[in-house]
Every structure is written in structure tokens, then in C-alpha cells.
Coordinates of C-alpha atoms in Angstrom, one line a residue:
Chain Y
E165 CA 88.4 118.5 90.7
A166 CA 88.3 115.7 88.0
Q167 CA 85.0 113.9 88.4
V168 CA 82.0 112.1 86.9
T169 CA 78.7 113.4 88.2
Q170 CA 75.3 111.8 88.0
N171 CA 71.8 113.1 88.6
P172 CA 69.6 112.3 90.3
R173 CA 71.3 110.2 92.9
Y174 CA 68.0 108.6 94.0
L175 CA 64.8 108.1 92.0
I176 CA 61.5 106.4 92.6
T177 CA 59.2 106.2 89.7
V178 CA 56.3 104.2 88.3
T179 CA 56.1 101.7 85.5
G180 CA 56.0 103.4 82.1
K181 CA 56.9 106.9 83.1
K182 CA 59.8 108.0 80.9
L183 CA 63.0 109.2 82.8
T184 CA 66.5 110.4 82.1
V185 CA 69.5 109.9 84.2
T186 CA 72.2 112.5 83.4
C187 CA 76.0 111.9 83.4
S188 CA 78.7 114.5 83.0
Q189 CA 82.5 114.3 83.1
N190 CA 85.0 117.2 83.2
M191 CA 88.1 115.3 82.1
N192 CA 87.7 115.6 78.4
H193 CA 87.4 111.9 78.1
E194 CA 86.4 110.3 74.8
Y195 CA 84.9 107.1 76.2
M196 CA 81.9 106.9 78.4
S197 CA 79.8 104.0 79.5
W198 CA 76.7 103.0 81.6
Y199 CA 76.5 100.1 84.0
R200 CA 73.9 98.6 86.2
Q201 CA 74.8 96.8 89.4
D202 CA 72.6 94.1 90.9
P203 CA 73.3 91.8 93.9
G204 CA 75.2 88.7 92.9
L205 CA 75.5 89.8 89.2
G206 CA 78.1 92.5 89.5
L207 CA 78.4 95.4 87.1
R208 CA 76.9 94.8 83.7
Q209 CA 77.5 97.1 80.8
I210 CA 74.4 98.7 79.2
Y211 CA 75.8 101.0 76.5
Y212 CA 79.0 102.8 75.8
S213 CA 80.2 105.6 73.6
M214 CA 83.6 106.0 71.9
N215 CA 83.1 109.6 71.1
V216 CA 80.5 112.2 70.2
E217 CA 77.6 110.7 68.1
V218 CA 79.2 107.2 68.4
T219 CA 77.5 104.7 70.7
D220 CA 77.1 100.9 70.9
K221 CA 75.4 98.3 72.9
G222 CA 76.9 96.5 75.9
D223 CA 75.6 93.3 77.4
V224 CA 72.2 94.4 78.7
P225 CA 70.9 97.2 76.4
E226 CA 67.2 96.2 76.3
G227 CA 64.9 98.9 77.6
Y228 CA 67.5 101.6 77.5
K229 CA 68.6 104.4 75.2
V230 CA 71.6 106.7 75.2
S231 CA 72.8 109.7 73.3
R232 CA 76.1 111.5 73.0
K233 CA 75.7 115.0 71.6
E234 CA 78.4 116.6 73.6
K235 CA 81.7 115.1 74.7
R236 CA 81.1 115.7 78.4
N237 CA 77.5 114.4 78.6
F238 CA 76.1 110.9 78.2
P239 CA 72.5 110.6 79.4
L240 CA 70.7 107.3 80.0
I241 CA 67.1 107.2 78.9
L242 CA 64.4 104.8 80.1
E243 CA 61.4 105.4 77.8
S244 CA 59.1 103.0 79.5
P245 CA 60.7 101.8 82.8
S246 CA 59.7 98.4 84.2
P247 CA 60.2 97.0 87.7
N248 CA 63.1 94.8 86.4
Q249 CA 65.0 97.9 85.8
T250 CA 65.2 98.7 89.5
S251 CA 68.9 98.8 90.1
L252 CA 71.9 100.8 91.0
Y253 CA 73.3 102.6 87.9
F254 CA 76.8 103.9 87.3
C255 CA 78.3 106.1 84.7
A256 CA 82.0 105.8 83.9
S257 CA 84.5 107.5 81.6
R258 CA 88.0 106.9 80.4
P259 CA 90.5 108.8 78.3
G260 CA 90.1 106.8 75.1
T261 CA 88.8 103.5 73.7
G262 CA 91.9 101.5 74.2
V263 CA 93.7 102.9 77.1
G264 CA 93.3 103.8 80.7
E265 CA 91.2 102.9 83.6
Q266 CA 87.5 103.9 84.1
Y267 CA 86.4 106.7 86.4
F268 CA 83.0 106.0 87.9
G269 CA 80.3 108.4 89.1
P270 CA 78.6 108.1 92.5
G271 CA 75.7 106.0 91.2
T272 CA 72.0 106.5 90.8
R273 CA 69.6 104.2 92.7
L274 CA 66.5 103.7 90.7
T275 CA 63.3 102.1 92.0
V276 CA 60.5 101.3 89.5
T277 CA 57.2 100.4 91.1
Chain Z
E118 CA 81.7 84.1 76.3
D119 CA 83.9 86.3 78.5
Q120 CA 83.4 85.6 82.2
V121 CA 84.8 86.7 85.5
T122 CA 84.3 84.8 88.8
Q123 CA 85.5 86.2 92.1
S124 CA 86.0 84.3 95.3
P125 CA 85.2 84.2 98.1
E126 CA 82.0 86.3 98.0
A127 CA 82.8 87.5 101.5
L128 CA 85.9 87.5 103.7
R129 CA 86.2 88.4 107.3
L130 CA 89.7 89.1 108.6
Q131 CA 91.2 90.2 111.9
E132 CA 93.4 93.3 111.6
G133 CA 96.8 92.2 110.6
E134 CA 95.7 88.9 109.2
S135 CA 96.9 88.7 105.6
S136 CA 94.9 86.9 102.9
S137 CA 94.2 86.8 99.1
L138 CA 91.2 87.5 96.9
N139 CA 90.8 85.5 93.7
C140 CA 89.6 86.6 90.3
S141 CA 89.3 83.8 87.7
Y142 CA 88.6 84.8 84.2
T143 CA 87.7 83.3 80.8
V144 CA 88.4 85.6 77.8
S145 CA 89.4 84.9 74.3
G146 CA 92.2 87.4 74.5
L147 CA 93.1 89.6 77.5
R148 CA 93.8 93.2 76.9
G149 CA 93.7 94.2 80.5
L150 CA 92.6 93.1 84.0
F151 CA 91.4 95.8 86.4
W152 CA 91.0 95.8 90.2
Y153 CA 88.6 98.3 91.8
R154 CA 87.6 99.1 95.3
Q155 CA 84.0 100.0 96.1
D156 CA 82.8 101.5 99.4
P157 CA 79.2 101.4 100.4
G158 CA 77.1 104.0 98.5
K159 CA 80.0 105.0 96.2
G160 CA 81.2 104.2 92.7
P161 CA 84.1 101.9 92.1
E162 CA 87.5 103.4 92.6
F163 CA 90.4 102.2 90.4
L164 CA 93.3 100.3 92.0
F165 CA 95.4 98.5 89.4
T166 CA 95.6 97.4 85.8
L167 CA 97.5 94.3 84.8
Y168 CA 98.2 93.5 81.2
S169 CA 100.2 90.2 81.0
A170 CA 100.9 87.0 82.9
G171 CA 103.6 87.5 85.5
E172 CA 102.9 91.1 86.0
E173 CA 102.6 92.4 89.6
K174 CA 101.6 95.8 91.0
E175 CA 101.6 97.1 94.5
K176 CA 100.0 99.9 96.4
E177 CA 100.4 100.2 100.2
R178 CA 99.1 96.9 101.7
L179 CA 97.7 95.6 98.3
K180 CA 99.5 93.6 95.7
A181 CA 97.9 92.4 92.5
T182 CA 99.3 89.5 90.4
L183 CA 98.2 88.0 87.1
T184 CA 98.4 84.5 85.5
K185 CA 96.9 83.3 82.3
K186 CA 93.7 82.2 84.1
E187 CA 93.4 84.2 87.3
S188 CA 94.5 87.2 89.2
F189 CA 95.0 87.6 93.0
L190 CA 94.7 90.6 95.2
H191 CA 97.0 90.0 98.2
I192 CA 96.2 92.1 101.3
T193 CA 99.1 92.2 103.7
A194 CA 98.4 93.1 107.4
P195 CA 95.0 94.7 106.6
K196 CA 93.5 97.5 108.6
P197 CA 89.8 98.2 109.2
E198 CA 89.9 101.0 106.6
D199 CA 90.6 98.3 104.0
S200 CA 87.1 97.0 104.5
A201 CA 85.3 97.4 101.1
T202 CA 84.1 95.3 98.2
Y203 CA 86.8 94.6 95.7
L204 CA 85.8 94.2 92.1
C205 CA 87.7 92.6 89.2
A206 CA 87.1 93.3 85.5
V207 CA 88.5 92.2 82.2
Q208 CA 88.8 93.8 78.9
N209 CA 88.8 91.7 75.7
Q210 CA 91.6 92.2 73.2
G211 CA 89.1 91.7 70.4
D212 CA 86.6 94.4 71.6
F213 CA 88.3 96.6 74.1
N214 CA 85.2 98.9 74.4
K215 CA 83.6 96.2 76.5
F216 CA 84.3 95.3 80.1
Y217 CA 83.2 92.3 82.1
F218 CA 83.0 92.5 85.9
G219 CA 82.9 89.9 88.6
S220 CA 80.4 90.2 91.4
G221 CA 83.0 91.2 93.9
T222 CA 84.5 90.1 97.2
K223 CA 83.2 91.9 100.3
L224 CA 86.1 92.3 102.7
N225 CA 85.5 93.1 106.4
V226 CA 88.5 93.7 108.6
K227 CA 87.8 93.7 112.3
P228 CA 90.0 95.6 114.8

């Protein structure tokens, strides 16, 4: 089954404790992206990747890091999480940079206390 | 700056009562406008892509239309299973790696 998977689905952590949210897709898509979703603000793009080793900032990249060492994986790293990063996070992929709709993962709900 | 505004924020309909959801956008050059459906606890699910003013697409009870300033998602004779949040997003012609989403319309269809 074609899908985007994220782990963990739920995470509660404390301020300053480094964490990684994994994202994997099995559709051989070149493009992957991370979003956060907050009430009243909609989905906001954090980072995206056009292909292996090629990443760029979205609208809200502060406090986040990403890497793309393999085509299928695009982890999101919070090196020193803060309470304002409490949010619902989605990973998405699409076939290429210019074409096609995005396929979204199931989401990761992160709480930073 | 690219911007997407959706209205209303919430919409309550009786089963069979047709209505429309609005997505107004400001973008320097539109490459594509996307509609997604999001169920509680799940990721957005793709519905339609529209590329140019005048374009229309249909799927079951849903029909999406596009003008130069806005898009409408028309829901004809909705059923309770159409209850969800509907999201609109735009892709800029100048930087089509970025997507801008509206905050969504939460639709509740009562039997």
C-alpha cells in the first residue's frame, strides 16, 4: 500500500530534550515536506526537500532541522524543543517538485512541557 | 505575500442541504490550487487540483471551481459522511516548492 508513515504518533517531552520525528514514504517520491498545524493558523510549511541531500526552508523553520540522506526518509529534528513547538506535525510527499498533489502522513502530536 | 483565506470557519448543514465553501487567495502567480479533506485524527486527503480560472472538477457530491481570486467547493445534497474539515492550498508559480494553506472550513452534516 502506498503510504507516508510517521513515528511516533504521540510524543510528550520536556523543554530542551532533543527529539526526532521520523517520516518515510514508499512511493519513490522525490519531494517531501514537513508541516505544523495549529488551531486557526492552518498548515504551515517548516522545511521541504526536492531530492536526496537537497533541502530548503519553508515559512516557519526556526527551531527545526531536517536531513534527507535517503530518498524514502525525511526526519524532523528538534534539537532543543520549546513549549511553542507544541503542535500537530504532518509529513507529506509528492512525485516531483513541479507536479502532483501531496500525500500526507497520519500526523504526530507533540507536546512540549 | 501569498495568502489563503477560507470561509466560513464552520458550517452546519442538514443532510441534502447544498452549500458552498469559499477559498480566497492572494498569490503573485498561481501554479495550482488544491483542495483536501481532513478527518479528525488523520492527515489531509487530496480531493482536487485546479490550475486556471474557469476550470472545474467534480467527484461524487463535490465540485470545485476556480476564478482569478477565489475557489469554491460546492457540496450537492451532502450526507453525514461528508462531515470533515476542508482545506484549500495554493502553489506559487515562482516557487512551486512552497505551499500555502488556509485554516480550513469545518463541515458538519446532520442526518
